[in-house]
Coordinates of N, CA and C in Angstrom, one line a residue:
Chain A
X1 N -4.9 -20.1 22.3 CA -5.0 -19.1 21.3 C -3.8 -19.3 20.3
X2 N -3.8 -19.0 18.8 CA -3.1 -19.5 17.9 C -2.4 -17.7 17.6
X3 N -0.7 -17.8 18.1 CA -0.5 -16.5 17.9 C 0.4 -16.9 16.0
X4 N 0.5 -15.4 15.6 CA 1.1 -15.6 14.5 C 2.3 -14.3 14.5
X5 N 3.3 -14.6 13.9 CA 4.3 -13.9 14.2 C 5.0 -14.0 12.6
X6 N 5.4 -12.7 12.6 CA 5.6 -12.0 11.3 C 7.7 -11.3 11.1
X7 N 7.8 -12.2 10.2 CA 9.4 -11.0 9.8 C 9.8 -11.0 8.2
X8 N 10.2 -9.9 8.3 CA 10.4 -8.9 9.5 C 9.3 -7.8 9.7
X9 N 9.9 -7.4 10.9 CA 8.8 -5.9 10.7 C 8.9 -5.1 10.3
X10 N 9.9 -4.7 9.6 CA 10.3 -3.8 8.5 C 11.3 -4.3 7.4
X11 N 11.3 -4.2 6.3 CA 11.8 -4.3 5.3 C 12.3 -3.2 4.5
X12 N 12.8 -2.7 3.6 CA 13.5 -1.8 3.6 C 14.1 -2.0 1.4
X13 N 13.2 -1.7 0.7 CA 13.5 -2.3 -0.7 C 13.6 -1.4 -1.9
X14 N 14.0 -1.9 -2.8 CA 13.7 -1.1 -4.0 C 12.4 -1.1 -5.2
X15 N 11.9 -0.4 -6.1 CA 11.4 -1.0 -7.0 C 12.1 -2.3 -8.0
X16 N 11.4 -3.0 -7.9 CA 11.7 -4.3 -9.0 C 12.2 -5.4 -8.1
X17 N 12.6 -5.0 -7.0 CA 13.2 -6.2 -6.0 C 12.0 -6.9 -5.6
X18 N 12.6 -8.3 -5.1 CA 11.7 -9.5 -5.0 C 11.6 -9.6 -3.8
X19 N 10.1 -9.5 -3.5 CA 10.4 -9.5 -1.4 C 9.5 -10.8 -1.1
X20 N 10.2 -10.8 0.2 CA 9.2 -12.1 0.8 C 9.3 -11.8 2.2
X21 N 7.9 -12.1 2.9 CA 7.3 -12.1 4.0 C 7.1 -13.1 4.3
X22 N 7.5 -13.5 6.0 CA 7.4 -14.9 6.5 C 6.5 -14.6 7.8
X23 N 5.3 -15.4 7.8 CA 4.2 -15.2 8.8 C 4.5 -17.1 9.4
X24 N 4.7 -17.2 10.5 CA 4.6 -18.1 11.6 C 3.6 -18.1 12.3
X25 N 2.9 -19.4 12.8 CA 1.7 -19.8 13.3 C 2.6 -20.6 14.8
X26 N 1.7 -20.3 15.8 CA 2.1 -21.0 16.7 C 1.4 -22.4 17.2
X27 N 0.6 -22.9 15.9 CA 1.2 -24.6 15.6 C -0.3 -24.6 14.3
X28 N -0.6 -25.8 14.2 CA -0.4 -25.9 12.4 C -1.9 -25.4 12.6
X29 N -2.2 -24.5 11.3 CA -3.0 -24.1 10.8 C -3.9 -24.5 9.4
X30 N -3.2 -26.0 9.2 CA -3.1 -26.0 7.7 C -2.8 -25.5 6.7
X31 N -3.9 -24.8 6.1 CA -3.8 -23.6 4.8 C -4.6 -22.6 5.4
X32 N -4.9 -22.3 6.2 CA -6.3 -21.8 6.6 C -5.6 -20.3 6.8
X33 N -4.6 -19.9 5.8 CA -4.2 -18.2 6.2 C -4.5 -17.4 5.3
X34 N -5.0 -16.1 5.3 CA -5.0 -14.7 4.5 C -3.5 -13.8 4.6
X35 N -3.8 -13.2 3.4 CA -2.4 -12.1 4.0 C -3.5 -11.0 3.1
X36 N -3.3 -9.8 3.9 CA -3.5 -8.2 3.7 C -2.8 -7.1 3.5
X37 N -3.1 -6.4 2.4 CA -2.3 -5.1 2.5 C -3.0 -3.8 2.9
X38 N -2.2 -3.1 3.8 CA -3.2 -1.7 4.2 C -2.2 -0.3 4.0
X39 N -2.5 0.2 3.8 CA -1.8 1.8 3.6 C -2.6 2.9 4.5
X40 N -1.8 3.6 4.7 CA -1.3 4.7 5.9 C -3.3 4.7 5.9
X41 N -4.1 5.2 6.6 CA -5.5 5.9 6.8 C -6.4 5.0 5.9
X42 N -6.0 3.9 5.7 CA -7.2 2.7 4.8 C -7.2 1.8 5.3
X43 N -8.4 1.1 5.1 CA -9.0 -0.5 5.7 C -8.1 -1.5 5.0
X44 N -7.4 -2.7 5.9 CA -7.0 -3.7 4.9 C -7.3 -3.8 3.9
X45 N -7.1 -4.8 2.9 CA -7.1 -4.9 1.8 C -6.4 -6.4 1.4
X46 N -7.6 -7.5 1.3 CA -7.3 -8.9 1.0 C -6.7 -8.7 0.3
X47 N -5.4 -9.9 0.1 CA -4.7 -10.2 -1.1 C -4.9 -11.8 -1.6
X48 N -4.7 -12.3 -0.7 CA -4.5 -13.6 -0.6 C -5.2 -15.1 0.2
X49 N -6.4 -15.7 0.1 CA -6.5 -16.5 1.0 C -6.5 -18.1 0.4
X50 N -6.5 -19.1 1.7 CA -6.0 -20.2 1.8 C -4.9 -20.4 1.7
X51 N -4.1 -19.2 1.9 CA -2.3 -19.6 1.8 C -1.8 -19.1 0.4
X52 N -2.5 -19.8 -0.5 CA -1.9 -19.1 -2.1 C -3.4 -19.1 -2.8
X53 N -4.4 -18.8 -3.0 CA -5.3 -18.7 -3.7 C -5.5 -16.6 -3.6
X54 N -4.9 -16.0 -4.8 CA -5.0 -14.6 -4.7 C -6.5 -14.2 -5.0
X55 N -6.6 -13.1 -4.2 CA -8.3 -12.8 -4.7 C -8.4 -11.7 -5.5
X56 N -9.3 -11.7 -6.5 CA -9.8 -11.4 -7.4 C -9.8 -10.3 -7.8
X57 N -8.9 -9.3 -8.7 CA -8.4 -8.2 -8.7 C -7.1 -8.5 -8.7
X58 N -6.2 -8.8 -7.8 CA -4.9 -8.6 -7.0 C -4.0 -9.1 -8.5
X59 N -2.5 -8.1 -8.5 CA -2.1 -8.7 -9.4 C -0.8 -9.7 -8.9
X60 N -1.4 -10.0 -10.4 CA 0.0 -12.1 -10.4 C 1.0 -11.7 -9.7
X61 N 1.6 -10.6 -9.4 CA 2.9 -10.3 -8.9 C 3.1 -10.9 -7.2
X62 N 1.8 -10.6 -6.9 CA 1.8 -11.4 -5.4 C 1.4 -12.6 -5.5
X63 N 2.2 -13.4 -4.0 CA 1.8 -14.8 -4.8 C 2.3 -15.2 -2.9
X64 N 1.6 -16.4 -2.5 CA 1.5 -16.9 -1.1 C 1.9 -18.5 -1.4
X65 N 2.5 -18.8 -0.3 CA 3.0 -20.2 -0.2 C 2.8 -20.9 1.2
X66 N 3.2 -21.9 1.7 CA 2.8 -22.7 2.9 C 2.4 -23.2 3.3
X67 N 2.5 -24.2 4.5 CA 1.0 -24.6 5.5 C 1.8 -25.1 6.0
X68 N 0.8 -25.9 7.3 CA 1.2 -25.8 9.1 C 1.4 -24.9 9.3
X69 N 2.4 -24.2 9.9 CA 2.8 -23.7 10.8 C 3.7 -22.2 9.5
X70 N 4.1 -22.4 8.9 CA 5.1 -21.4 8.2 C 4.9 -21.1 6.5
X71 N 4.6 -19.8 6.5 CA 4.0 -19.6 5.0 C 4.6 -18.1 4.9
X72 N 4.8 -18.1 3.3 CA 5.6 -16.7 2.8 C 4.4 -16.0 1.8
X73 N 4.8 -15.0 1.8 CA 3.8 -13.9 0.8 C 5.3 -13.3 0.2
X74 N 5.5 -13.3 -1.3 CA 6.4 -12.9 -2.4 C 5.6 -11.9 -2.8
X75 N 6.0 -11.1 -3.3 CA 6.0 -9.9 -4.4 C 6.9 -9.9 -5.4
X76 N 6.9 -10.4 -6.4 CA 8.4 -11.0 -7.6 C 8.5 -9.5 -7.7
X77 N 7.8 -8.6 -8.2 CA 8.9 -7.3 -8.9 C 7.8 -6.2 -8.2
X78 N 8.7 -5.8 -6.9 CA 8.2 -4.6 -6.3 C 7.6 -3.2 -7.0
X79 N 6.5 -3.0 -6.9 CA 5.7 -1.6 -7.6 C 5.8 -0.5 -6.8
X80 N 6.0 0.6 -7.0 CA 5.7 1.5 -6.1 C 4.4 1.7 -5.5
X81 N 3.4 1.5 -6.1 CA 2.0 1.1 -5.2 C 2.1 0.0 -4.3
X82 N 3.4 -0.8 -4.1 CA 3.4 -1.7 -3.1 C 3.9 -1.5 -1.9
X83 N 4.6 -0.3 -2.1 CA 5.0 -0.1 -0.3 C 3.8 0.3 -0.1
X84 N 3.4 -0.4 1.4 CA 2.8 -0.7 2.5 C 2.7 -1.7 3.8
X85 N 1.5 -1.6 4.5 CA 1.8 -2.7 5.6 C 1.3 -4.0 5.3
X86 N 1.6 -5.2 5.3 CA 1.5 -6.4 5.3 C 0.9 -7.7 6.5
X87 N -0.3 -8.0 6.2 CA -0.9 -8.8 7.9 C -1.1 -10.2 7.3
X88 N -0.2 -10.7 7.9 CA -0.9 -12.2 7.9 C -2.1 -12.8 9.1
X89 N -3.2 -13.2 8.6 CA -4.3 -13.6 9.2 C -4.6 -15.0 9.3
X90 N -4.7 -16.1 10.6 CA -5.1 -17.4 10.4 C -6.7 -17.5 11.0
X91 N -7.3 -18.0 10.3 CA -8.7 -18.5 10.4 C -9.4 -20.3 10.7
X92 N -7.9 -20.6 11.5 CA -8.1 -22.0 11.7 C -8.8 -22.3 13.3
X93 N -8.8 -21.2 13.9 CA -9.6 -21.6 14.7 C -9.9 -19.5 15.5
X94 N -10.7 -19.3 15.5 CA -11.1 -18.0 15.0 C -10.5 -17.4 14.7
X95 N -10.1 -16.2 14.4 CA -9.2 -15.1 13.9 C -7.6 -14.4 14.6
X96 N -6.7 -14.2 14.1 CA -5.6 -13.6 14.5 C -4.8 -13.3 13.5
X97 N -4.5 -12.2 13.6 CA -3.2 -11.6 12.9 C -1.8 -11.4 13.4
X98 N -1.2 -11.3 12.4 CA 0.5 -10.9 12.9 C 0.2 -10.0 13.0
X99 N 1.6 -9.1 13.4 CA 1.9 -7.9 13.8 C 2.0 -6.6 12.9
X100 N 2.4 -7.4 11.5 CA 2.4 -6.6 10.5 C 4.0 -6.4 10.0
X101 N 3.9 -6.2 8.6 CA 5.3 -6.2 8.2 C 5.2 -4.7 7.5
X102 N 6.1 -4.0 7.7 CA 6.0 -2.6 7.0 C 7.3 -2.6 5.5
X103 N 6.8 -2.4 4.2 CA 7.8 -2.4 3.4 C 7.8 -1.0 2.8
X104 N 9.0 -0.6 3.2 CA 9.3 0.7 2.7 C 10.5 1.2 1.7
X105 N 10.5 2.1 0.9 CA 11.5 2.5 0.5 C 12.8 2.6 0.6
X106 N 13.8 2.0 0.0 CA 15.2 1.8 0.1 C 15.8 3.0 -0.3
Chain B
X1 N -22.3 -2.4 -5.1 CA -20.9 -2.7 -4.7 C -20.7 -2.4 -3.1
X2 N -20.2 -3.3 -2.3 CA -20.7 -3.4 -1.2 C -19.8 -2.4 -0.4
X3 N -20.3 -1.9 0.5 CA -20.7 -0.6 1.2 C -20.6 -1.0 2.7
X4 N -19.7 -0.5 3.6 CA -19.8 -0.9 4.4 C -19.2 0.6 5.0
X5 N -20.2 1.7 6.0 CA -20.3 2.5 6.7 C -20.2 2.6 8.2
X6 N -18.8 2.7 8.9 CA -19.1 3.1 10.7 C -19.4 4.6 11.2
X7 N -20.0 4.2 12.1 CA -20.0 5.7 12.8 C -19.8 5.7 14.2
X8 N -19.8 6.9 14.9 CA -20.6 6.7 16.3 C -18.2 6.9 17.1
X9 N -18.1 7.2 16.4 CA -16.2 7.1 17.5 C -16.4 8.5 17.9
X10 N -16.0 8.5 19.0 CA -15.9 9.9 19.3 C -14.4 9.9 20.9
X11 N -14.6 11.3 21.4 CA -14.1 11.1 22.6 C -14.6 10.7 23.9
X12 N -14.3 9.4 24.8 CA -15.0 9.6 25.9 C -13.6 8.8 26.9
X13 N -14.3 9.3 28.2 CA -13.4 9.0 29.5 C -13.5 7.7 29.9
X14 N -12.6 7.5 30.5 CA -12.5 5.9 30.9 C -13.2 5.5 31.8
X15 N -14.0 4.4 31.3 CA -15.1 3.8 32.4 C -16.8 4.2 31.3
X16 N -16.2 5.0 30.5 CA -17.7 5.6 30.2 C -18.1 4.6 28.9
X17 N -18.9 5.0 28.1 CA -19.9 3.9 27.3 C -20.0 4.5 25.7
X18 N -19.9 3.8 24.9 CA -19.9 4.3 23.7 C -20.7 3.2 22.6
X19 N -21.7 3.5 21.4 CA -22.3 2.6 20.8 C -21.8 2.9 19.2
X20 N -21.2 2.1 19.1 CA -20.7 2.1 17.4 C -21.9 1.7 16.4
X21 N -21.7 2.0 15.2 CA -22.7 1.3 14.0 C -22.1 1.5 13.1
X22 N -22.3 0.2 11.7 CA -21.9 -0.1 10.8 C -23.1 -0.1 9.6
X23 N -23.6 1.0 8.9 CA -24.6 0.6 7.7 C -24.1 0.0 6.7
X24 N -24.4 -1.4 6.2 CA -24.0 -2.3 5.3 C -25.4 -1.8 4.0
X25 N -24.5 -2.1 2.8 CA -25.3 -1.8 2.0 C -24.4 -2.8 0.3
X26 N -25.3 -3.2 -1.0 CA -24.8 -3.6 -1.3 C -24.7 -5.1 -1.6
X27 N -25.7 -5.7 -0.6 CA -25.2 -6.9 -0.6 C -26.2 -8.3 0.2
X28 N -26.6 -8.6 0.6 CA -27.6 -9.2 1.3 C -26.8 -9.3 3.1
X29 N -27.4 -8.3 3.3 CA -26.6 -8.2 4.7 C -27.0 -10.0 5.6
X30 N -28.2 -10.0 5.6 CA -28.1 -11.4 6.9 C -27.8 -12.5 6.1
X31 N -27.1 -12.5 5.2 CA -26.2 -13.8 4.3 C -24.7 -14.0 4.9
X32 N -24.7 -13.2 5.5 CA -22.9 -12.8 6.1 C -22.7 -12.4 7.3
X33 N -21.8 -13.5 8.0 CA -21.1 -13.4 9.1 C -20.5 -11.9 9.5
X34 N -20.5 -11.1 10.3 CA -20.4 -9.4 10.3 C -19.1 -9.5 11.8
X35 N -18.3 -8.3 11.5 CA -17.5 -8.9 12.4 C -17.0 -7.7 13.0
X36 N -16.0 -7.2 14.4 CA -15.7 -5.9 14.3 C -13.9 -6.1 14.4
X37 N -13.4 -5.2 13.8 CA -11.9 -5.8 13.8 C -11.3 -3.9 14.7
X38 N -9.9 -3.9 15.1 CA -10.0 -2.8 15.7 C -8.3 -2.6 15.6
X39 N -7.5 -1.6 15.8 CA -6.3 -0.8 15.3 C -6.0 0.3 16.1
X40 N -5.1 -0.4 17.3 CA -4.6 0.9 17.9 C -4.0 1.9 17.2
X41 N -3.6 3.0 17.4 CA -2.7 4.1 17.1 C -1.3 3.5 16.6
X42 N -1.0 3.1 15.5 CA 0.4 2.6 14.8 C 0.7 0.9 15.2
X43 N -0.7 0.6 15.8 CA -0.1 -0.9 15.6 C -0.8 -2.0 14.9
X44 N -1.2 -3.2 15.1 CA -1.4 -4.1 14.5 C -2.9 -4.1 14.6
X45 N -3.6 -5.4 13.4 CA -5.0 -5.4 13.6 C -5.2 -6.5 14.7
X46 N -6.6 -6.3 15.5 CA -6.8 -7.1 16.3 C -8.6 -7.4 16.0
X47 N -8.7 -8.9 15.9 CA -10.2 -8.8 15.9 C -10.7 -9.1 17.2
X48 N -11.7 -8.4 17.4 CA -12.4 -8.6 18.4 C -14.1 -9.0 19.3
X49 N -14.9 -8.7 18.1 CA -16.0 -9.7 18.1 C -16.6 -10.2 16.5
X50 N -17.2 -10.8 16.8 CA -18.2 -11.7 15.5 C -19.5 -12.2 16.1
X51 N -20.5 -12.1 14.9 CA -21.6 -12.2 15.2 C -22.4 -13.2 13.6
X52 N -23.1 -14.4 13.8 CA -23.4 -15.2 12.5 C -24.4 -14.2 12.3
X53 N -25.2 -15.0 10.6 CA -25.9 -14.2 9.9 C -27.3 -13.7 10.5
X54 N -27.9 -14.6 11.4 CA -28.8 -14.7 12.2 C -28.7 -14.0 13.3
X55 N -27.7 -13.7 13.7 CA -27.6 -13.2 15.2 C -27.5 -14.4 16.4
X56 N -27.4 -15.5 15.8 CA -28.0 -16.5 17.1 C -26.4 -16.7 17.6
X57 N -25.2 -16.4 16.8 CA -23.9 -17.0 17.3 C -23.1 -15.9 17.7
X58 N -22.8 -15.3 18.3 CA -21.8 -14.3 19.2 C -20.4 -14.8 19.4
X59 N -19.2 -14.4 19.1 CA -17.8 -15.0 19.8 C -17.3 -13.2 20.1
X60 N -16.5 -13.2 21.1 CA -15.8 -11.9 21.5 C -14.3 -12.2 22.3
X61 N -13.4 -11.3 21.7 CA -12.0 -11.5 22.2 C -11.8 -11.2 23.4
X62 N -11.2 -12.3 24.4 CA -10.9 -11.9 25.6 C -10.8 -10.3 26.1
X63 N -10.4 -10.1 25.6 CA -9.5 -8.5 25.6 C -10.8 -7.6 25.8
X64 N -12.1 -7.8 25.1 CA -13.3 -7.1 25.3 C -14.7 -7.7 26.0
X65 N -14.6 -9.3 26.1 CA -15.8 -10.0 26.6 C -16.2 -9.3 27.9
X66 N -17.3 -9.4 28.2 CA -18.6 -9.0 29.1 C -18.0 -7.5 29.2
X67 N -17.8 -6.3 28.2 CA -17.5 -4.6 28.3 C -18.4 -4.8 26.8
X68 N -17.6 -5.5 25.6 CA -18.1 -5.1 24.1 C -19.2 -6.2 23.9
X69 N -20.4 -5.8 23.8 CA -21.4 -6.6 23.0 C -21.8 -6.0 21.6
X70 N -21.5 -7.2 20.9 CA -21.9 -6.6 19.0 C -23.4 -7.4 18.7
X71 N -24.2 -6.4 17.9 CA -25.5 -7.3 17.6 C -25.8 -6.4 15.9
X72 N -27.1 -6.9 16.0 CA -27.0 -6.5 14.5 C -28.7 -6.6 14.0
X73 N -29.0 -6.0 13.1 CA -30.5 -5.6 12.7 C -30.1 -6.1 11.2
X74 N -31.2 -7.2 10.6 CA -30.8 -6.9 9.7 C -32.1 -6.8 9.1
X75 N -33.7 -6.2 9.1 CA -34.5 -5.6 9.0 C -33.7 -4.4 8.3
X76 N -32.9 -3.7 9.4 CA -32.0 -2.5 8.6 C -30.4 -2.2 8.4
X77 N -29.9 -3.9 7.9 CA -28.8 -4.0 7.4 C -27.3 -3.3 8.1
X78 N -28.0 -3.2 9.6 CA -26.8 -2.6 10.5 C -26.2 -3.6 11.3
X79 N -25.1 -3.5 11.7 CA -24.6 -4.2 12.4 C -23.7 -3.2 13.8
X80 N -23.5 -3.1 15.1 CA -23.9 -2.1 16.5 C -22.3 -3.0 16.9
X81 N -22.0 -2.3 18.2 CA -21.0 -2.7 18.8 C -21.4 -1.6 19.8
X82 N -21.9 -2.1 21.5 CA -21.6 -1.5 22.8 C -20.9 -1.7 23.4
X83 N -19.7 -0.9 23.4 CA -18.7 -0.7 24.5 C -19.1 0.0 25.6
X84 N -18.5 -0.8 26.6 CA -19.0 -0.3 28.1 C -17.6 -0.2 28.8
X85 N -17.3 0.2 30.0 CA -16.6 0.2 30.9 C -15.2 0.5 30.0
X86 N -15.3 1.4 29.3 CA -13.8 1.6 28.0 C -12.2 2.1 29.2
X87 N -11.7 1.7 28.5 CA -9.9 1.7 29.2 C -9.4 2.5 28.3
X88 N -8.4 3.1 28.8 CA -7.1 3.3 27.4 C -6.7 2.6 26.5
X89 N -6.5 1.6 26.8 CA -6.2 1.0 25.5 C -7.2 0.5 24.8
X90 N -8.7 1.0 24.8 CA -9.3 0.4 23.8 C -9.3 1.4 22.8
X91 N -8.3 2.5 23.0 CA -8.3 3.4 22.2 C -8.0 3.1 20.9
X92 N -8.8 3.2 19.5 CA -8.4 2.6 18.3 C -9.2 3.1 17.1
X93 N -8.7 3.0 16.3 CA -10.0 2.7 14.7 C -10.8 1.5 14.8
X94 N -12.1 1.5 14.4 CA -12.8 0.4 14.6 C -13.2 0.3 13.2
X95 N -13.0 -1.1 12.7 CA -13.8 -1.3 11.5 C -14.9 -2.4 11.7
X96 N -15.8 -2.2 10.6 CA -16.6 -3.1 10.6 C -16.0 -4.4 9.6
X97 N -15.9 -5.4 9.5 CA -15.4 -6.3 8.3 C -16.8 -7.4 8.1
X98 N -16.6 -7.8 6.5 CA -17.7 -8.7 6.1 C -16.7 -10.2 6.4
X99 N -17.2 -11.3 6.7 CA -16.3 -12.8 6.6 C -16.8 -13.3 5.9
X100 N -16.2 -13.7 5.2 CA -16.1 -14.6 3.8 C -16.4 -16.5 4.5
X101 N -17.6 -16.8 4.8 CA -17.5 -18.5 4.9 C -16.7 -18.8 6.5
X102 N -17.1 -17.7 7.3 CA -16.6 -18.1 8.5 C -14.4 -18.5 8.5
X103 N -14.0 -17.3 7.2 CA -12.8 -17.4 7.2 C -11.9 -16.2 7.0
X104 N -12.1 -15.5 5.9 CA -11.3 -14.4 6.3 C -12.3 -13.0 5.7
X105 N -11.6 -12.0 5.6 CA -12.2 -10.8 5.7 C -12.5 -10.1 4.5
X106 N -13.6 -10.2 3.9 CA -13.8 -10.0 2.2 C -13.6 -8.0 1.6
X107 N -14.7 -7.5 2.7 CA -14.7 -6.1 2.8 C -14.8 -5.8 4.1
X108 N -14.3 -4.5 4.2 CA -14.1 -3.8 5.5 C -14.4 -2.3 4.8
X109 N -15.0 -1.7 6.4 CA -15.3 0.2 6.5 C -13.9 0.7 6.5
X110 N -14.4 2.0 6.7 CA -13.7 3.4 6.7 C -13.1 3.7 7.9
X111 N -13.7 2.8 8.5 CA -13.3 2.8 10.0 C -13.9 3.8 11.1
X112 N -13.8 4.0 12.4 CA -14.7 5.3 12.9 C -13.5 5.3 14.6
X113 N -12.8 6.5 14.8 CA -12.0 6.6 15.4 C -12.5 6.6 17.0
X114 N -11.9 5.8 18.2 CA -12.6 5.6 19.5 C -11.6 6.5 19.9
X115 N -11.6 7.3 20.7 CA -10.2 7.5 21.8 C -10.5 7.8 23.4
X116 N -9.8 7.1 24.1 CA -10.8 7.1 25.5 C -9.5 7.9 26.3
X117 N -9.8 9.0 26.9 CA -9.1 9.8 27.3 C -9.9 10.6 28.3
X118 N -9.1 10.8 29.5 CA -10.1 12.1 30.2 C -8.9 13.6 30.0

């Protein structure tokens, strides 16, 4: 099984700050990751798949990088509609997510 | 705009049986891989089964194989999940999610709350 591991698990930021989340694969996945965002009582919410291809809607401000084994999700200028929880997902050989990254208010 | 409806969570005791459903709407239901993803009480997402458009391909996460069987109608664009022999910790939100090309998760429900408790 391909685990994926997430840091931090909490973050802790301001508006306008530049954050990054680092999701780890426990061995190479190529590009084959999503990242999600979900808020308190809602269903995920794609951001991002094949590593950096954002999906449709999502704004420019998120932006995904990586492959094998180690890939980041940026947010250049933190929104207040962006605190929330954060899942990186690999689909290289069925499904798994991290643990989740929580970004909250500084 | 695609629509993706669970139901069926309720309370039940451990060991006992429970049948979830997902009304998809919106969209050409048997064109898409249907999947069930699940969320304990404050923790992470975990997927746990998948089913192709056809029905002919089944995969299920250790954690639920031979207790959760998922199937699916798509005469009437549902997609089912039977839990059997439930534990505590299958306690969770259950969503239904759509998969995008056998890769990641395009839409997801509202979710439908399990809690297995006596």
């Amino acid at each position: 099984d391909i685990q994926m591991t997430q840091s931090p698990s909490t973050l802790s930021a301001s508006v306008g700050d530049r954050v990054t989340i680092t999701c780890r694969a426990s061995q190479s996945i190529s590009s084959w990751l999503a990242w999600y965002q979900q808020k308190p009582g809602k269903a995920p919410k794609l951001l991002i798949h094949k590593a950096s291809s954002l999906e449709s809607g999502v704004p420019s401000r998120f932006s995904g990088s990586g492959s094998g084994t180690e890939f980041t999700l940026t947010i250049s200028s933190l929104q207040p509609d962006d605190f929330a929880t954060y899942y990186c997902q690999q689909y290289s050989n069925f499904w798994t997510f991290g643990q989740g990254t929580k970004v909250e208010i500084k | 705009e695609v629509q993706l409806v669970e139901s069926g969570g309720a309370l039940v005791q451990p060991g006992g049986s429970l049948r979830l459903s997902c009304a998809a709407s919106g969209f050409t239901f048997s064109n898409y891989e249907m999947n069930w993803v699940r969320q304990a009480p404050g923790k992470g997402l975990e997927w746990i089964s998948y089913i192709s458009g056809g029905g002919e391909t089944i995969y299920s996460a250790d954690s639920v194989k031979g207790r959760f069987t998922i199937s699916r109608d798509n005469a009437r664009n549902s997609l089912s999940l039977e839990m059997n022999s439930l534990r505590a910790e299958d306690t969770a939100v259950y969503y239904c999610a759509r998969l995008q090309s056998g890769n990641f998760f395009t839409s997801w429900g509202q979710g439908t709350l399990v809690i297995v408790s006596s």
